[in-house]
Amino acid sequence: MSLQGALVISAALFGVGLYGVLSQQSFVMIMMGLELMVNGSLVATAGLWLWAAGGSPKGQVLAIVIMTAMAIEAAMGFALVTTIFRSRKADITEKLRRLKL
Amino acid sequence: MTSSPLLVDIAFWFFGVMSVVTGWLVFRTDSMVRASFFLLASFLNVGVLLLLMRSEYLSLILILMMAGEMAIMAIFMLMFMMNPAGLNPMNMVHQHRAAVAGGIAAFVALAGIGLVARFPDRPARPQPVTEALGKELLGDSMLVFESAGTALLATMVAAIALASSRGRYGSAYEGSDAPPLDPDTRTADAPAEPEPDEHEGHAGMEGMAGMDHGGDGGGDGGEGMAGMDHSGMDHRGMDHGRGS
Amino acid sequence: MSVTPAWAAVAGVAGAVGAGVYIAAVADRAVGATVAGERGRAGRALGGPFRAAALWLVQGRATTERPDARAWALAPALYLGLAAVAVSVVPLTRNVTAVDVDAGLVLFGAAQALAVIPVFPNGWSSNSMLPLIGAFRFIAEALSYEMPNLLALLSVSVPASSLALGDIVTSQHHLWNVVRIPLGLPLFLFAGAGLAFWGPVDLPDGADLGGGTQAETSGAHLLAWTTGRLAMLFAISAMGAAAFLGGWLGPVLPGAAWMIVKTVALLVVLVSSRHLVARVRPERYVVISWAVLIPLALVNVIVAAAVSL
């Protein structure tokens, strides 16, 4: 249990999430990948807070900001998925080749 | 570095590795339901990691938040997936090799930074974390906290504006179809018949895809959609890989 | 605060959950028989749970075509485990809490929010239609009760200015929260009934779905599932007693006795709602939750903040 360990785990989470974002076709699965990436950054933040920042509460505030970003990403992502599905019946990325309506 | 008891060490690596493995299984499993449950398992493991790293409040909030989000994902599966029950296998990936390379490259680069870079060695003292966080949020960092709250409020407004069924283009149900249960058909409502007139820009690409998927205009009894150019949004030609 | 040994905490929680489940099962039978006007059956309620458990244990387990067997078997165990986690943070007396954490209220909320995790697979993994409908119904129900539930819980932490349950009980020394924050307890109990899908809000396991998520379960599995639901009801009433009814506070009797009396009273109220209140329709439940209960819960938090100024 060390800072390096936390950073390696966070990098692995980020890498797995990036793989998912790049490889998946379904919008919902892409959002799962994004969640995993944000999750990785959360682990790194907590590790740096504990071992490199002297436990300053500002580090925890940063983690809360990251969680806010996670919530915003999920909410806006699902709203966009709903809108796109309603207007174009598209549930996978391949159906969205044109920006124009 | 602070020394930690062996048991804590083992727990740290166990939950760390489990969070990555379950995260990887999200994309390897063949059912959306299992994928979302693996995602939640990954989050729970990260929650335990945060607990071990003495961020109790963050860990509990993460678990609380993610349980709700998992539920929402299940609802979205029901809405969007062709197989909402999700026990049947399916695999929908593209650019697989590039994605694997990208993931590995990101891992190597970030882990390399983590292992090579020299970070200040300032371990946290034992202290009541949650209380300090509360004081910080309503004290020095109040602006950050309030900004996060405002951003969330803006998100709520924007998400409702986007997803509301009474949007600016009229009712969303006007011209919308049930998603197909069979991946070869366009929608559940539309009968499999060719559409007589093609719209601009589609002509060269139609081929069999147009035959398979039928016309939404036909499915709606041929009525024009007032206030919403429905047929113009119909991208039958985009279903590559099926018709062609 | 002395540190309780782990085995004592586990044994205490297990004993409390076991006793709570038994009391809930007896109360369910007694109230049901009384409402139906069958005095004789009400008299036999004390042994009823044992007879039912024995019957389920000797029954064979039916299965379906190609279920997800592991998820199916795990679901009741997880639900029971969540109930046990929820019980473990509730203090029995000033000095006796199985798991004494600073943010006990948040841990309780997290355990409740995770209830979707067992209930959904219980319906989904049997690979059958009615249980699947029940599973998706529970998700709609869970999204509806979560916000009022958490806001109702939050309101008790405002006067105590703490998330620790010990402080929350101590803050009710002069006035119980049920009087100080009058909307809190009804909101919490209604949301809690949704959590254990019991009584008027038994949408996922309702009779209109032929048993819903448990339509295909039988034998020991059904016993475990029923136990989990009753344990969750017990956790809700224990939390309600601690957060709204002043926990161990009370005259004459020792603290533990007061806590038990209050918990059992709430448990009987919750259990008998199944026999006394009509079921709501799913879509109406969702509308009530989002359009009525969430605003009420927000008002409740504001009231709590106003009275604790």
PDB file of C-alpha atoms in Angstrom, chain A residues 1 5 14 27 34-35 41 48 52 63 71 77 79-81 89 93 96 98:
ATOM      1  CA  MET A   1       0.000   0.000   0.000  1.00  0.00           C
ATOM      2  CA  GLY A   5       0.578   1.306  -5.914  1.00  0.00           C
ATOM      3  CA  PHE A  14      -7.908   4.626 -16.767  1.00  0.00           C
ATOM      4  CA  PHE A  27     -23.571   4.660 -26.203  1.00  0.00           C
ATOM      5  CA  LEU A  34     -15.913   7.127 -19.239  1.00  0.00           C
ATOM      6  CA  GLU A  35     -17.021   6.310 -15.717  1.00  0.00           C
ATOM      7  CA  SER A  41      -8.525   9.651 -11.535  1.00  0.00           C
ATOM      8  CA  LEU A  48      -1.885  11.819  -3.733  1.00  0.00           C
ATOM      9  CA  ALA A  52       1.908  13.574  -1.106  1.00  0.00           C
ATOM     10  CA  ALA A  63     -12.047  14.611  -5.212  1.00  0.00           C
ATOM     11  CA  ALA A  71     -22.312  13.092 -12.137  1.00  0.00           C
ATOM     12  CA  GLY A  77     -24.583  11.748 -21.445  1.00  0.00           C
ATOM     13  CA  ALA A  79     -29.807  13.198 -21.808  1.00  0.00           C
ATOM     14  CA  LEU A  80     -27.924  13.284 -25.108  1.00  0.00           C
ATOM     15  CA  VAL A  81     -28.438   9.570 -25.667  1.00  0.00           C
ATOM     16  CA  LYS A  89     -33.393   6.028 -33.528  1.00  0.00           C
ATOM     17  CA  THR A  93     -22.145   5.245 -32.761  1.00  0.00           C
ATOM     18  CA  LEU A  96     -24.322   8.899 -36.236  1.00  0.00           C
ATOM     19  CA  ARG A  98     -23.793  13.063 -39.991  1.00  0.00           C
TER      20      ARG A  98
END
